[in-house]
mmCIF file of C-alpha atoms in Angstrom:
data_model
loop_
_atom_site.group_PDB
_atom_site.id
_atom_site.type_symbol
_atom_site.label_atom_id
_atom_site.label_comp_id
_atom_site.label_asym_id
_atom_site.label_seq_id
_atom_site.Cartn_x
_atom_site.Cartn_y
_atom_site.Cartn_z
ATOM 1 C CA UNK A 19 -3.249 20.799 -13.708
ATOM 2 C CA UNK A 20 -6.489 20.441 -13.277
ATOM 3 C CA UNK A 21 -7.046 23.880 -11.890
ATOM 4 C CA UNK A 22 -6.678 25.306 -15.566
ATOM 5 C CA UNK A 23 -9.323 24.052 -18.169
ATOM 6 C CA UNK A 24 -11.864 25.203 -20.559
ATOM 7 C CA UNK A 25 -14.351 23.112 -21.356
ATOM 8 C CA UNK A 26 -17.243 23.555 -23.216
ATOM 9 C CA UNK A 27 -20.368 23.057 -21.388
ATOM 10 C CA UNK A 28 -21.679 19.588 -24.137
ATOM 11 C CA UNK A 29 -18.720 17.593 -23.113
ATOM 12 C CA UNK A 30 -18.987 17.402 -19.387
ATOM 13 C CA UNK A 31 -22.285 16.421 -19.818
ATOM 14 C CA UNK A 32 -21.642 14.168 -22.189
ATOM 15 C CA UNK A 33 -18.637 12.489 -20.382
ATOM 16 C CA UNK A 34 -19.223 13.420 -16.781
ATOM 17 C CA UNK A 35 -16.926 15.472 -14.127
ATOM 18 C CA UNK A 36 -13.487 14.253 -12.658
ATOM 19 C CA UNK A 37 -13.505 10.764 -11.649
ATOM 20 C CA UNK A 38 -14.459 10.993 -7.476
ATOM 21 C CA UNK A 39 -13.067 8.074 -7.317
ATOM 22 C CA UNK A 40 -9.357 9.332 -8.099
ATOM 23 C CA UNK A 41 -8.460 11.616 -5.354
ATOM 24 C CA UNK A 42 -5.640 13.769 -5.910
ATOM 25 C CA UNK A 43 -3.706 12.760 -8.727
ATOM 26 C CA UNK A 44 -4.869 12.103 -12.500
ATOM 27 C CA UNK A 45 -8.404 13.087 -12.150
ATOM 28 C CA UNK A 46 -7.477 15.564 -14.703
ATOM 29 C CA UNK A 47 -5.712 13.361 -17.229
ATOM 30 C CA UNK A 48 -8.447 10.656 -16.639
ATOM 31 C CA UNK A 49 -11.307 13.572 -17.730
ATOM 32 C CA UNK A 50 -9.175 14.475 -20.559
ATOM 33 C CA UNK A 51 -8.878 10.982 -21.950
ATOM 34 C CA UNK A 52 -12.617 10.023 -21.571
ATOM 35 C CA UNK A 53 -13.249 13.869 -22.837
ATOM 36 C CA UNK A 54 -11.321 12.933 -26.447
ATOM 37 C CA UNK A 55 -12.875 9.248 -26.358
ATOM 38 C CA UNK A 56 -16.014 11.298 -26.675
ATOM 39 C CA UNK A 57 -14.750 12.574 -29.643
ATOM 40 C CA UNK A 58 -13.972 15.583 -28.470
ATOM 41 C CA UNK A 59 -10.476 17.207 -29.277
ATOM 42 C CA UNK A 60 -7.833 17.849 -25.938
ATOM 43 C CA UNK A 61 -5.405 20.391 -26.497
ATOM 44 C CA UNK A 62 -2.798 21.693 -24.560
ATOM 45 C CA UNK A 63 -1.491 25.295 -25.229
ATOM 46 C CA UNK A 64 1.908 26.081 -23.751
ATOM 47 C CA UNK A 65 1.966 29.295 -24.189
ATOM 48 C CA UNK A 66 -0.921 29.944 -21.864
ATOM 49 C CA UNK A 67 0.456 31.277 -18.242
ATOM 50 C CA UNK A 68 -1.438 30.187 -14.599
ATOM 51 C CA UNK A 69 -0.621 30.553 -11.744
ATOM 52 C CA UNK A 70 -1.479 27.590 -9.413
ATOM 53 C CA UNK A 71 -1.011 28.351 -5.661
ATOM 54 C CA UNK A 72 1.328 25.552 -4.335
ATOM 55 C CA UNK A 73 -1.557 22.698 -2.901
ATOM 56 C CA UNK A 74 -0.624 21.771 0.376
ATOM 57 C CA UNK A 75 -2.864 18.855 0.584
ATOM 58 C CA UNK A 76 -0.782 16.118 1.411
ATOM 59 C CA UNK A 77 2.445 18.200 1.448
ATOM 60 C CA UNK A 78 3.456 16.928 4.827
ATOM 61 C CA UNK A 79 2.650 13.259 4.353
ATOM 62 C CA UNK A 80 4.872 12.231 1.179
ATOM 63 C CA UNK A 81 4.133 8.822 1.666
ATOM 64 C CA UNK A 82 0.460 9.015 1.539
ATOM 65 C CA UNK A 83 0.975 11.469 -1.649
ATOM 66 C CA UNK A 84 2.904 8.751 -3.150
ATOM 67 C CA UNK A 85 0.266 5.795 -2.425
ATOM 68 C CA UNK A 86 -2.555 8.172 -4.417
ATOM 69 C CA UNK A 87 0.036 8.912 -7.136
ATOM 70 C CA UNK A 88 0.965 5.187 -7.551
ATOM 71 C CA UNK A 89 -2.855 4.033 -7.740
ATOM 72 C CA UNK A 90 -3.980 6.879 -9.740
ATOM 73 C CA UNK A 91 -1.412 6.429 -12.784
ATOM 74 C CA UNK A 92 -1.497 2.738 -12.412
ATOM 75 C CA UNK A 93 -5.494 2.727 -12.934
ATOM 76 C CA UNK A 94 -5.008 5.947 -15.827
ATOM 77 C CA UNK A 95 -2.401 3.585 -17.764
ATOM 78 C CA UNK A 96 -4.915 0.207 -17.326
ATOM 79 C CA UNK A 97 -8.125 2.026 -17.582
ATOM 80 C CA UNK A 98 -6.998 4.328 -21.300
ATOM 81 C CA UNK A 99 -4.527 1.537 -22.535
ATOM 82 C CA UNK A 100 -1.938 4.487 -22.049
ATOM 83 C CA UNK A 101 1.106 4.507 -24.213
ATOM 84 C CA UNK A 102 2.128 0.986 -25.501
ATOM 85 C CA UNK A 103 -0.278 -0.596 -23.118
ATOM 86 C CA UNK A 104 -0.003 -3.521 -21.644
ATOM 87 C CA UNK A 105 3.948 -2.982 -22.080
ATOM 88 C CA UNK A 106 3.820 0.487 -20.158
ATOM 89 C CA UNK A 107 1.776 -1.179 -17.442
ATOM 90 C CA UNK A 108 4.797 -3.508 -17.194
ATOM 91 C CA UNK A 109 7.355 -1.242 -17.320
ATOM 92 C CA UNK A 110 5.912 0.723 -14.201
ATOM 93 C CA UNK A 111 5.803 -1.918 -12.606
ATOM 94 C CA UNK A 112 8.450 -3.462 -13.100
ATOM 95 C CA UNK A 113 10.995 -0.810 -13.631
ATOM 96 C CA UNK A 114 9.372 2.558 -12.321
ATOM 97 C CA UNK A 115 8.369 2.037 -9.042
ATOM 98 C CA UNK A 116 10.516 -0.107 -7.934
ATOM 99 C CA UNK A 117 13.441 2.357 -9.211
ATOM 100 C CA UNK A 118 11.722 4.859 -7.158
ATOM 101 C CA UNK A 119 11.431 2.627 -3.671
ATOM 102 C CA UNK A 120 15.019 1.842 -4.298
ATOM 103 C CA UNK A 121 16.171 5.574 -4.355
ATOM 104 C CA UNK A 122 13.906 6.609 -1.580
ATOM 105 C CA UNK A 123 15.180 3.472 0.455
ATOM 106 C CA UNK A 124 19.036 4.603 -0.503
ATOM 107 C CA UNK A 125 17.906 8.466 0.950
ATOM 108 C CA UNK A 126 16.521 6.869 4.219
ATOM 109 C CA UNK A 127 12.901 7.043 3.040
ATOM 110 C CA UNK A 128 11.610 4.405 3.744
ATOM 111 C CA UNK A 129 7.872 5.261 4.494
ATOM 112 C CA UNK A 130 8.078 6.775 1.155
ATOM 113 C CA UNK A 131 8.747 3.346 -0.552
ATOM 114 C CA UNK A 132 6.113 1.617 1.248
ATOM 115 C CA UNK A 133 3.457 4.749 -0.090
ATOM 116 C CA UNK A 134 4.379 3.432 -3.430
ATOM 117 C CA UNK A 135 4.251 -0.401 -2.242
ATOM 118 C CA UNK A 136 1.050 0.266 -0.798
ATOM 119 C CA UNK A 137 -0.015 2.233 -4.048
ATOM 120 C CA UNK A 138 0.200 -0.747 -6.360
ATOM 121 C CA UNK A 139 -1.597 -2.699 -3.834
ATOM 122 C CA UNK A 140 -4.491 -0.574 -3.558
ATOM 123 C CA UNK A 141 -4.701 -0.433 -7.698
ATOM 124 C CA UNK A 142 -4.606 -4.521 -7.413
ATOM 125 C CA UNK A 143 -7.510 -4.877 -4.818
ATOM 126 C CA UNK A 144 -9.221 -2.396 -7.371
ATOM 127 C CA UNK A 145 -9.120 0.117 -4.115
ATOM 128 C CA UNK A 146 -9.644 3.310 -4.766
ATOM 129 C CA UNK A 147 -11.484 7.147 -3.433
ATOM 130 C CA UNK A 148 -10.403 8.208 -0.002
ATOM 131 C CA UNK A 149 -8.414 5.874 2.023
ATOM 132 C CA UNK A 150 -9.920 4.481 5.176
ATOM 133 C CA UNK A 151 -6.661 4.487 8.002
ATOM 134 C CA UNK A 152 -7.343 2.493 10.556
ATOM 135 C CA UNK A 153 -9.052 3.939 13.447
ATOM 136 C CA UNK A 154 -6.906 2.701 16.771
ATOM 137 C CA UNK A 155 -9.453 1.066 19.604
ATOM 138 C CA UNK A 156 -10.341 3.556 22.260
ATOM 139 C CA UNK A 157 -9.162 3.177 25.795
ATOM 140 C CA UNK A 158 -12.753 1.529 27.983
ATOM 141 C CA UNK A 159 -13.901 3.669 29.845
ATOM 142 C CA UNK A 160 -13.924 3.041 33.651
ATOM 143 C CA UNK A 161 -17.564 2.261 35.178
ATOM 144 C CA UNK A 162 -19.703 5.124 36.639
ATOM 145 C CA UNK A 163 -19.245 5.254 40.438
ATOM 146 C CA UNK A 164 -22.641 5.615 42.153
ATOM 147 C CA UNK A 165 -22.622 8.111 45.044
ATOM 148 C CA UNK A 166 -25.033 5.925 47.499
#
């Protein structure tokens, strides 16, 4: 998790901080890839202990959570050529995501499947950062009465 990093200041100065377009998911992994690409070592220490209070930012909106995580995961695979790229990207698009969508549909949680689909669409269209949901139109205000 991105809540527990020990970094050299010079590494951050060279690579920059978190990518602001990747809100909520994959921004920590993306930073690690950039640090490694800049010539620094990234080390995982499994014996390290950290307590992370459960995040509740998107806990109440699972479909939005899946939208962000799908979109950002695809970005990470594509941008940093994760795994056996491009095979890893195609496997994610043609097997992993459809399987998750099917499981959610079978569990009668279709909105979660829609969230994954929207994440794929956002990634394809290059839509990153905070999602701006359309706002419903406001009702017209009644005309003001004038007192004679």
